[in-house]
Short mmCIF file of C-alpha atoms and ligand atoms in Angstrom, two decimals:
data_model
loop_
_atom_site.label_atom_id
_atom_site.label_comp_id
_atom_site.label_asym_id
_atom_site.label_seq_id
_atom_site.Cartn_x
_atom_site.Cartn_y
_atom_site.Cartn_z
CA UNK G 1304 99.00 131.83 226.91
CA UNK G 1305 100.15 131.00 230.40
CA UNK G 1306 99.77 133.08 233.52
CA UNK G 1307 102.99 132.45 235.46
CA UNK G 1308 102.76 133.44 239.12
CA UNK G 1309 105.87 134.03 241.24
CA UNK G 1310 104.65 134.33 244.81
CA UNK G 1311 107.66 135.71 246.75
CA UNK G 1312 108.41 136.90 250.25
CA UNK G 1313 107.99 140.59 249.59
CA UNK G 1314 105.52 140.45 246.72
CA UNK G 1315 103.87 138.58 243.88
CA UNK G 1316 104.88 138.91 240.23
CA UNK G 1317 102.65 137.66 237.42
CA UNK G 1318 103.74 137.28 233.80
CA UNK G 1319 101.53 136.58 230.83
CA UNK G 1320 103.71 134.37 228.62
CA UNK G 1321 103.24 132.70 225.24
CA UNK G 1322 104.69 129.34 224.21
CA UNK G 1323 107.88 131.01 222.94
CA UNK G 1324 108.29 132.60 226.41
CA UNK G 1325 107.60 136.09 225.08
CA UNK G 1326 106.16 138.24 227.85
CA UNK G 1327 102.86 139.93 226.94
CA UNK G 1328 101.96 141.45 230.27
CA UNK G 1329 103.24 141.94 233.80
CA UNK G 1330 101.68 142.57 237.17
CA UNK G 1331 103.11 143.06 240.63
CA UNK G 1332 101.63 143.45 244.08
CA UNK G 1333 103.41 143.84 247.38
CA UNK G 1334 102.92 141.43 250.24
CA UNK G 1335 103.21 142.68 253.83
CA UNK G 1336 105.26 140.77 256.37
CA UNK G 1337 104.33 140.78 260.04
CA UNK G 1338 106.86 140.68 262.88
CA UNK G 1339 104.88 139.93 266.06
CA UNK G 1340 107.98 139.17 268.17
CA UNK G 1341 111.75 139.29 267.68
CA UNK G 1342 112.75 136.42 265.39
CA UNK G 1343 109.16 135.79 264.27
CA UNK G 1344 108.15 136.46 260.65
CA UNK G 1345 104.60 135.89 259.41
CA UNK G 1346 102.30 136.41 256.43
CA UNK G 1347 98.52 136.60 256.56
CA UNK G 1348 97.37 133.78 254.19
CA UNK G 1349 94.47 135.93 253.01
CA UNK G 1350 96.95 138.69 252.17
CA UNK G 1351 99.02 136.17 250.18
CA UNK G 1352 95.94 135.28 248.15
CA UNK G 1353 95.00 138.95 247.84
CA UNK G 1354 98.45 139.87 246.50
CA UNK G 1355 98.15 137.14 243.84
CA UNK G 1356 94.71 138.42 242.87
CA UNK G 1357 96.05 141.97 242.60
CA UNK G 1358 99.09 140.95 240.55
CA UNK G 1359 96.75 139.20 238.09
CA UNK G 1360 94.60 142.26 237.45
CA UNK G 1361 94.52 143.23 233.78
CA UNK G 1362 96.21 140.04 232.58
CA UNK G 1363 93.73 138.16 230.40
CA UNK G 1364 93.59 135.57 227.67
CA UNK G 1365 95.40 132.72 229.40
CA UNK G 1366 94.19 129.16 229.68
CA UNK G 1367 96.77 127.83 232.14
CA UNK G 1368 98.06 129.05 235.48
CA UNK G 1369 101.57 128.02 236.62
CA UNK G 1370 102.99 128.74 240.07
CA UNK G 1371 106.44 129.29 241.52
CA UNK G 1372 106.61 130.26 245.15
CA UNK G 1373 108.63 131.20 248.22
CA UNK G 1374 109.54 127.88 249.79
CA UNK G 1375 109.20 126.41 253.30
CA UNK G 1376 106.63 128.99 254.48
CA UNK G 1377 104.04 127.02 256.44
CA UNK G 1378 100.25 127.42 256.43
CA UNK G 1379 97.50 125.61 258.29
CA UNK G 1380 93.79 125.98 257.58
CA UNK G 1381 90.45 124.44 258.43
CA UNK G 1382 89.31 122.05 255.71
CA UNK G 1383 85.65 122.69 256.37
CA UNK G 1384 85.62 126.47 256.38
CA UNK G 1385 88.78 126.99 254.29
CA UNK G 1386 89.84 129.60 256.84
CA UNK G 1387 93.47 129.82 258.01
CA UNK G 1388 93.80 128.94 261.70
CA UNK G 1389 96.60 131.48 262.10
CA UNK G 1390 99.15 133.45 260.16
CA UNK G 1391 101.63 131.62 257.95
CA UNK G 1392 105.06 131.08 259.50
CA UNK G 1393 107.56 132.43 256.97
CA UNK G 1394 110.81 130.66 256.06
CA UNK G 1395 112.82 133.41 257.82
CA UNK G 1396 111.09 132.75 261.16
CA UNK G 1397 113.44 131.48 263.91
CA UNK G 1398 110.90 130.57 266.63
CA UNK G 1399 111.69 126.85 266.44
CA UNK G 1400 115.48 127.23 266.83
CA UNK G 1401 115.52 125.48 270.23
CA UNK G 1402 113.51 122.56 268.89
CA UNK G 1403 115.93 122.21 265.97
CA UNK G 1404 118.91 122.14 268.31
CA UNK G 1405 117.49 118.89 269.84
CA UNK G 1406 117.29 117.07 266.50
CA UNK G 1407 119.71 114.43 265.26
CA UNK G 1408 121.44 116.20 262.36
CA UNK G 1409 122.82 112.99 260.80
CA UNK G 1410 119.40 111.33 260.73
CA UNK G 1411 117.74 114.42 259.24
CA UNK G 1412 120.46 114.81 256.63
CA UNK G 1413 120.37 111.16 255.60
CA UNK G 1414 116.58 111.12 255.25
CA UNK G 1415 115.87 114.53 253.76
CA UNK G 1416 119.12 115.93 252.35
CA UNK G 1417 118.55 118.96 254.58
CA UNK G 1418 119.83 120.18 257.94
CA UNK G 1419 117.77 120.62 261.13
CA UNK G 1420 117.12 124.33 260.86
CA UNK G 1421 114.03 126.45 261.62
CA UNK G 1422 114.17 127.50 257.95
CA UNK G 1423 112.33 124.29 256.90
CA UNK G 1424 108.62 123.57 257.43
CA UNK G 1425 108.40 120.60 259.82
CA UNK G 1426 109.10 122.34 263.11
CA UNK G 1427 106.85 125.25 262.08
CA UNK G 1428 104.01 122.83 261.39
CA UNK G 1429 104.68 121.01 264.66
CA UNK G 1430 104.44 124.36 266.44
CA UNK G 1431 101.12 125.20 264.75
CA UNK G 1432 99.58 121.76 265.32
CA UNK G 1433 100.40 121.96 269.02
CA UNK G 1434 98.20 125.04 269.20
CA UNK G 1435 95.27 124.26 266.90
CA UNK G 1436 92.69 121.50 266.60
CA UNK G 1437 90.11 120.41 264.08
CA UNK G 1438 89.96 119.03 260.58
CA UNK G 1439 93.13 120.77 259.45
CA UNK G 1440 95.04 121.05 256.17
CA UNK G 1441 98.73 121.93 255.91
CA UNK G 1442 100.27 123.54 252.90
CA UNK G 1443 103.21 125.49 251.65
CA UNK G 1444 102.30 128.60 249.64
CA UNK G 1445 101.75 126.66 246.38
CA UNK G 1446 99.28 124.33 248.13
CA UNK G 1447 97.36 127.26 249.57
CA UNK G 1448 97.12 128.95 246.16
CA UNK G 1449 95.90 125.73 244.48
CA UNK G 1450 93.33 125.30 247.28
CA UNK G 1451 92.10 128.87 246.71
CA UNK G 1452 92.14 128.60 242.91
CA UNK G 1453 90.12 125.34 243.02
CA UNK G 1454 87.78 126.48 245.82
CA UNK G 1455 89.05 123.79 248.12
CA UNK G 1456 88.71 120.94 245.64
CA UNK G 1457 92.45 120.16 245.40
CA UNK G 1458 94.88 119.75 248.32
CA UNK G 1459 98.20 119.05 246.61
CA UNK G 1460 101.81 120.13 246.41
CA UNK G 1461 104.69 119.39 244.07
CA UNK G 1462 107.86 117.42 244.76
CA UNK G 1463 110.16 120.44 244.95
CA UNK G 1464 108.07 122.13 247.64
CA UNK G 1465 107.62 118.83 249.49
CA UNK G 1466 111.40 118.38 249.53
CA UNK G 1467 111.78 121.55 251.63
CA UNK G 1468 109.52 120.45 254.46
CA UNK G 1469 111.87 118.09 256.35
CA UNK G 1470 109.04 115.52 256.08
CA UNK G 1471 109.72 114.17 252.60
CA UNK G 1472 111.97 111.31 251.58
CA UNK G 1473 113.99 111.81 248.40
CA UNK G 1474 114.21 108.01 248.18
CA UNK G 1475 110.54 107.00 248.42
CA UNK G 1476 109.21 110.30 246.96
CA UNK G 1477 106.63 110.31 249.72
CA UNK G 1478 106.03 111.71 253.18
CA UNK G 1479 108.27 109.72 255.54
CA UNK G 1480 106.50 107.94 258.42
CA UNK G 1481 109.44 108.17 260.80
CA UNK G 1482 109.74 111.89 260.23
CA UNK G 1483 105.99 112.31 260.65
CA UNK G 1484 106.30 110.48 263.98
CA UNK G 1485 109.25 112.57 265.03
CA UNK G 1486 107.29 115.80 264.53
CA UNK G 1487 103.90 114.32 265.62
CA UNK G 1488 102.31 115.11 262.30
CA UNK G 1489 99.23 113.11 261.23
CA UNK G 1490 99.29 112.12 257.56
CA UNK G 1491 95.72 113.43 257.12
CA UNK G 1492 96.85 117.06 257.31
CA UNK G 1493 99.34 116.64 254.47
CA UNK G 1494 98.69 117.36 250.79
CA UNK G 1495 99.05 114.84 248.00
CA UNK G 1496 102.41 115.10 246.18
CA UNK G 1497 102.64 115.39 242.38
CA UNK G 1498 105.51 115.90 239.92
CA UNK G 1499 106.14 119.61 239.24
CA UNK G 1500 104.92 119.45 235.66
CA UNK G 1501 101.63 117.73 236.58
CA UNK G 1502 98.06 119.05 236.51
CA UNK G 1503 96.98 120.52 239.84
CA UNK G 1504 93.39 121.29 238.94
CA UNK G 1505 91.40 122.57 236.04
CA UNK G 1506 93.74 124.92 234.13
CA UNK G 1507 96.51 124.73 236.73
CA UNK G 1508 99.68 123.03 235.52
CA UNK G 1509 103.30 123.46 236.62
CA UNK G 1510 104.30 124.15 240.21
CA UNK G 1511 107.77 124.49 241.70
CA UNK G 1512 109.57 126.19 244.54
CA UNK G 1513 111.18 129.42 243.33
CA UNK G 1514 114.79 128.20 243.20
CA UNK G 1515 113.86 124.97 241.45
CA UNK G 1516 111.70 126.91 238.98
CA UNK G 1517 114.69 129.13 238.11
CA UNK G 1518 116.82 125.99 237.79
CA UNK G 1519 114.28 124.51 235.36
CA UNK G 1520 114.51 127.70 233.28
CA UNK G 1521 118.28 127.23 233.11
CA UNK G 1522 117.59 124.13 231.02
CA UNK G 1523 119.95 121.76 232.81
CA UNK G 1524 122.82 124.18 233.36
CA UNK G 1525 123.96 125.10 236.85
CA UNK G 1526 122.32 128.32 237.98
CA UNK G 1527 123.07 131.06 240.44
CA UNK G 1528 120.50 133.64 241.42
CA UNK G 1529 122.15 136.84 242.62
CA UNK G 1530 119.95 138.97 244.85
CA UNK G 1531 120.08 139.86 248.54
CA UNK G 1532 121.86 136.52 248.90
CA UNK G 1533 122.74 133.95 246.27
CA UNK G 1534 121.24 130.53 245.58
CA UNK G 1535 123.37 128.11 243.62
CA UNK G 1536 121.71 124.95 242.25
CA UNK G 1537 123.21 122.17 240.19
CA UNK G 1538 121.10 119.32 238.89
CA UNK G 1539 122.81 116.04 239.72
CA UNK G 1540 122.21 112.70 241.41
CA UNK G 1541 125.61 112.95 243.06
CA UNK G 1542 126.07 113.15 246.80
CA UNK G 1543 126.36 116.56 248.37
CA UNK G 1544 129.78 117.75 249.41
CA UNK G 1545 130.12 119.31 252.82
CA UNK G 1546 127.74 122.16 253.53
CA UNK G 1547 125.27 121.96 250.67
CA UNK G 1548 121.72 120.62 250.62
CA UNK G 1549 120.17 117.88 248.54
CA UNK G 1550 116.76 118.68 247.15
CA UNK G 1551 114.23 117.62 244.53
CA UNK G 1552 114.51 119.24 241.10
CA UNK G 1553 111.43 119.78 238.94
CA UNK G 1554 110.40 116.98 236.59
CA UNK G 1555 107.77 116.63 233.93
CA UNK G 1556 105.17 113.86 234.22
CA UNK G 1557 106.65 110.57 233.03
CA UNK G 1558 110.25 111.64 233.66
CA UNK G 1559 112.43 109.90 236.24
CA UNK G 1560 112.82 111.74 239.57
CA UNK G 1561 115.47 114.45 239.41
CA UNK G 1562 117.59 115.89 242.15
CA UNK G 1563 119.75 118.92 242.71
CA UNK G 1564 122.38 120.16 245.10
CA UNK G 1565 121.75 123.57 246.56
CA UNK G 1566 123.95 126.10 248.29
CA UNK G 1567 122.66 129.27 249.91
CA UNK G 1568 124.94 132.27 250.42
CA UNK G 1569 123.29 134.72 252.80
CA UNK G 1570 124.94 138.02 251.89
CA UNK G 1571 125.79 139.12 248.34
CA UNK G 1572 123.65 142.08 247.20
CA UNK G 1573 122.99 142.78 250.87
CA UNK G 1574 126.69 143.70 251.27
CA UNK G 1575 126.25 146.31 248.54
CA UNK G 1576 123.13 147.56 250.34
CA UNK G 1577 125.16 147.83 253.53
CA UNK G 1578 127.80 149.96 251.78
CA UNK G 1579 124.93 152.26 250.85
CA UNK G 1580 122.79 152.22 254.00
CA UNK G 1581 125.27 151.33 256.73
CA UNK G 1582 128.35 153.20 255.56
CA UNK G 1583 126.91 155.77 253.09
CA UNK G 1584 129.83 154.96 250.75
CA UNK G 1585 127.61 154.77 247.66
CA UNK G 1586 124.24 156.25 246.73
CA UNK G 1587 123.01 153.37 244.64
CA UNK G 1588 123.99 149.69 244.21
CA UNK G 1589 124.77 150.45 240.56
CA UNK G 1590 127.62 152.75 241.67
CA UNK G 1591 129.52 149.68 242.84
CA UNK G 1592 130.16 148.73 239.24
CA UNK G 1593 131.64 152.13 238.31
CA UNK G 1594 133.88 152.09 241.37
CA UNK G 1595 135.10 148.53 240.76
CA UNK G 1596 135.87 149.37 237.13
CA UNK G 1597 137.93 152.44 238.13
CA UNK G 1598 140.46 150.26 239.93
CA UNK G 1599 143.09 148.19 238.12
CA UNK G 1600 143.14 145.63 240.96
CA UNK G 1601 141.68 145.00 244.40
CA UNK G 1602 144.68 146.53 246.21
CA UNK G 1603 144.86 143.43 248.42
CA UNK G 1604 141.57 144.32 250.16
CA UNK G 1605 139.16 141.46 250.94
CA UNK G 1606 135.74 141.75 252.53
CA UNK G 1607 134.15 138.66 254.06
CA UNK G 1608 130.50 139.75 254.32
CA UNK G 1609 129.45 137.41 257.12
CA UNK G 1610 126.98 140.11 258.19
CA UNK G 1611 124.34 137.55 259.19
CA UNK G 1612 126.68 134.63 259.71
CA UNK G 1613 127.85 132.36 256.90
CA UNK G 1614 125.56 129.99 254.99
CA UNK G 1615 126.78 127.34 252.54
CA UNK G 1616 129.19 125.73 252.70
CA UNK G 1617 130.16 126.83 256.24
CA UNK G 1618 126.86 127.11 258.15
CA UNK G 1619 128.31 129.30 260.88
CA UNK G 1620 125.56 131.54 262.16
CA UNK G 1621 127.99 132.99 264.72
CA UNK G 1622 130.52 134.25 262.12
CA UNK G 1623 130.77 138.02 261.64
CA UNK G 1624 132.13 140.20 258.84
CA UNK G 1625 135.80 141.02 258.29
CA UNK G 1626 137.71 143.41 256.05
CA UNK G 1627 141.40 142.64 255.57
CA UNK G 1628 144.37 144.26 253.81
CA UNK G 1629 143.40 147.89 254.49
CA UNK G 1630 146.17 150.48 253.91
CA UNK G 1631 146.39 154.28 253.68
CA UNK G 1632 145.68 153.84 250.00
CA UNK G 1633 142.34 152.06 250.57
CA UNK G 1634 139.30 154.00 249.37
CA UNK G 1635 135.56 153.47 249.16
CA UNK G 1636 136.19 152.05 245.68
CA UNK G 1637 138.24 149.22 247.18
CA UNK G 1638 135.43 148.37 249.58
CA UNK G 1639 132.87 148.41 246.78
CA UNK G 1640 135.07 146.20 244.67
CA UNK G 1641 135.75 143.87 247.59
CA UNK G 1642 131.97 143.48 248.14
CA UNK G 1643 131.45 142.51 244.50
CA UNK G 1644 134.47 140.21 244.48
CA UNK G 1645 133.14 138.53 247.64
CA UNK G 1646 129.93 137.67 245.79
CA UNK G 1647 131.90 135.82 243.12
CA UNK G 1648 134.21 134.09 245.62
CA UNK G 1649 131.28 132.87 247.73
CA UNK G 1650 129.57 131.39 244.67
CA UNK G 1651 132.84 129.63 243.86
CA UNK G 1652 133.08 128.34 247.46
CA UNK G 1653 129.71 126.63 246.95
CA UNK G 1654 130.52 125.32 243.46
CA UNK G 1655 133.78 123.86 244.77
CA UNK G 1656 131.68 121.38 246.80
CA UNK G 1657 129.68 120.27 243.74
CA UNK G 1658 130.46 118.36 240.54
CA UNK G 1659 132.32 120.57 238.01
CA UNK G 1660 130.09 122.74 235.83
CA UNK G 1661 130.72 123.85 232.24
CA UNK G 1662 128.52 126.91 232.26
CA UNK G 1663 126.86 128.96 234.96
CA UNK G 1664 123.46 130.47 234.23
CA UNK G 1665 123.01 133.72 236.20
CA UNK G 1666 119.82 135.55 237.10
CA UNK G 1667 118.62 138.02 239.74
CA UNK G 1668 119.07 141.74 240.38
CA UNK G 1669 122.87 141.73 240.58
CA UNK G 1670 123.27 140.31 237.07
CA UNK G 1671 122.74 143.88 235.84
CA UNK G 1672 126.31 144.38 237.06
CA UNK G 1673 128.43 143.41 234.04
CA UNK G 1674 131.70 143.83 235.92
CA UNK G 1675 130.54 141.24 238.44
CA UNK G 1676 129.45 138.79 235.74
CA UNK G 1677 132.86 139.06 234.03
CA UNK G 1678 134.66 138.69 237.34
CA UNK G 1679 132.53 135.63 238.19
CA UNK G 1680 133.52 133.98 234.91
CA UNK G 1681 137.18 134.86 235.61
CA UNK G 1682 137.16 133.50 239.15
CA UNK G 1683 135.44 130.27 238.14
CA UNK G 1684 137.27 129.79 234.86
CA UNK G 1685 133.85 128.90 233.47
CA UNK G 1686 131.58 130.96 231.15
CA UNK G 1687 128.71 132.80 232.80
CA UNK G 1688 125.53 133.42 230.85
CA UNK G 1689 122.84 135.84 231.93
CA UNK G 1690 119.19 135.38 231.01
CA UNK G 1691 117.30 137.68 228.64
CA UNK G 1692 114.41 138.03 231.05
CA UNK G 1693 115.00 138.93 234.69
CA UNK G 1694 112.01 136.89 235.96
CA UNK G 1695 113.52 133.43 235.53
CA UNK G 1696 111.44 132.02 238.37
CA UNK G 1697 108.16 132.80 236.60
CA UNK G 1698 109.56 131.57 233.27
CA UNK G 1699 110.55 128.27 234.88
CA UNK G 1700 106.96 127.78 236.02
CA UNK G 1701 105.76 128.66 232.49
CA UNK G 1702 108.11 126.06 230.96
CA UNK G 1703 106.73 123.46 233.36
CA UNK G 1704 103.21 124.36 232.25
CA UNK G 1705 104.31 124.01 228.63
CA UNK G 1706 105.78 120.61 229.43
CA UNK G 1707 109.07 121.61 227.82
CA UNK G 1708 112.51 120.94 229.21
CA UNK G 1709 114.67 123.64 227.66
CA UNK G 1710 116.56 126.78 228.63
CA UNK G 1711 114.80 130.13 228.56
CA UNK G 1712 116.32 132.66 226.11
CA UNK G 1713 119.87 133.69 226.99
CA UNK G 1714 121.09 137.24 227.56
CA UNK G 1715 124.83 137.86 227.45
CA UNK G 1716 127.74 135.39 227.60
CA UNK G 1717 130.81 136.25 229.69
CA UNK G 1718 133.84 134.11 228.82
CA UNK G 1719 136.73 133.86 231.29
CA UNK G 1720 139.47 136.31 230.28
CA UNK G 1721 141.79 136.40 233.27
CA UNK G 1722 144.79 134.05 233.40
CA UNK G 1723 144.22 131.03 235.66
CA UNK G 1724 147.26 132.02 237.72
CA UNK G 1725 145.87 135.43 238.45
CA UNK G 1726 142.45 134.01 239.26
CA UNK G 1727 143.91 131.46 241.66
CA UNK G 1728 146.04 134.10 243.38
CA UNK G 1729 142.96 136.24 243.95
CA UNK G 1730 140.92 133.29 245.17
CA UNK G 1731 143.61 132.22 247.62
CA UNK G 1732 143.61 135.77 249.00
CA UNK G 1733 139.89 135.32 249.65
CA UNK G 1734 140.41 131.91 251.25
CA UNK G 1735 142.97 133.44 253.61
CA UNK G 1736 140.52 136.15 254.67
CA UNK G 1737 137.78 133.56 255.07
CA UNK G 1738 140.06 131.42 257.21
CA UNK G 1739 140.61 134.35 259.56
CA UNK G 1740 136.85 134.94 259.79
CA UNK G 1741 136.26 131.31 260.72
CA UNK G 1742 139.18 131.27 263.17
CA UNK G 1743 137.67 134.15 265.07
CA UNK G 1744 134.60 132.04 265.90
CA UNK G 1745 136.01 128.55 266.37
P1 LIG D 2725 115.90 139.94 246.01
O1 LIG D 2725 115.04 139.17 245.05
O2 LIG D 2725 116.76 139.11 246.90
O3 LIG D 2725 115.16 141.01 246.76
P2 LIG D 2725 116.98 141.25 243.62
O4 LIG D 2725 117.18 140.13 242.67
O5 LIG D 2725 115.87 142.21 243.38
O6 LIG D 2725 116.98 140.72 245.12
O7 LIG D 2725 118.35 142.09 243.67
C1 LIG D 2725 118.51 143.14 244.57
C2 LIG D 2725 119.88 143.10 245.23
O8 LIG D 2725 120.88 143.22 244.23
C3 LIG D 2725 120.11 144.21 246.23
O9 LIG D 2725 120.72 143.65 247.38
C4 LIG D 2725 121.09 145.18 245.55
O10 LIG D 2725 122.01 145.70 246.47
C5 LIG D 2725 121.78 144.30 244.54
N1 LIG D 2725 122.04 144.98 243.26
C6 LIG D 2725 121.14 145.37 242.35
N2 LIG D 2725 121.73 145.93 241.28
C7 LIG D 2725 123.07 145.87 241.52
C8 LIG D 2725 124.23 146.29 240.80
N3 LIG D 2725 124.13 146.84 239.58
N4 LIG D 2725 125.43 146.08 241.39
C9 LIG D 2725 125.53 145.50 242.59
N5 LIG D 2725 124.48 145.08 243.31
C10 LIG D 2725 123.26 145.27 242.79
#
């Protein structure tokens, strides 16, 4: 039995899993976020550890712990006492935006595959190191959990988490001296880097960042996770098209290094939430499916949900939402349908920048929406397969612990049914709306 931990931004999920990936027990504990100033988002490292401890309660009989975790979140602690020197700076935190604006984007992209954005760890760590002294240890959340689980004996991270720091070279598979110089980071504070499927201590095996863990559970297929936003990852050595990131994918010990392209869409499920909370058009996200199904077509209505700017492949934080094609005949059903359609179009926008895929593996809360899954297959012209178990992130960590490269059990398969002509007409309607959104900010 494996205890698979998914340490996320709002809580920790633990699954007790056997070697066939059957789930024998589940635990969940919330994790508070702290917002000390506008744009600042923090966790208390002791509360992170506490939430993992709570989520584990009642789950027994395992011999291995595997970890998947929220990425980029940055912790610093005192090696001697093991005490955090301050709160963790969470991936959502924007306090280092000005610093990022000074960075050479081409250099950062070439070295790390990433973009200079406060999202990643380096500028957060630079900020913390400027304010604290001593014999310090840096870690992302995985590193902190391994430190706690081994009572300070192991200070290590895995390649997927390292590849989100802005300090790691995808070429040398090591911390990059020039980047360390750039951010004034002494090598001594950094953890040792191991392949995701490696041992990380007695009874700890298998660590990956959450998106890479879900990708591992997709068994080599492209995957999209549909939640508040959507994360699309495709495992490939190819170069990134415009607007997507290059990142390490999980590998087992002895395997060659593996890489993935990653696109992040900020608003998918969040648009459905906004229809509920902002406009009171629906009572529950599940109503969106009924409303979309009622309509025979979208009535020419498109909704570009740039509610918090646009992520991949546009990276326009100044973009704002737009609804086009409204007539007297437009109803709340059209808006609900347009929000769901926008999810599928945005995932296609990202996939358009990547090598062609033959199947898309889907997971996350929105995959409960069968209309959306069918529409996604139609818009892509590629089959979409859901997973049997919603917690793909935890299952990916479990597969790493098992040392097995294979897909977790599938749920339902949605084959494209719409004619290609019709799909392309719909997609060009979306592109036209998107164009207008981008025009309004350029
Ligand atoms: P996260 O992990 O990002 O918090 P989840 O994977 O739990 O997200 O999914 C929750 C999101 O999915 C919410 O934004 C919600 O609006 C959306 N959602 C959940 N179920 C449906 C549904 N049946 N139809 C449309 N949207 C849904």
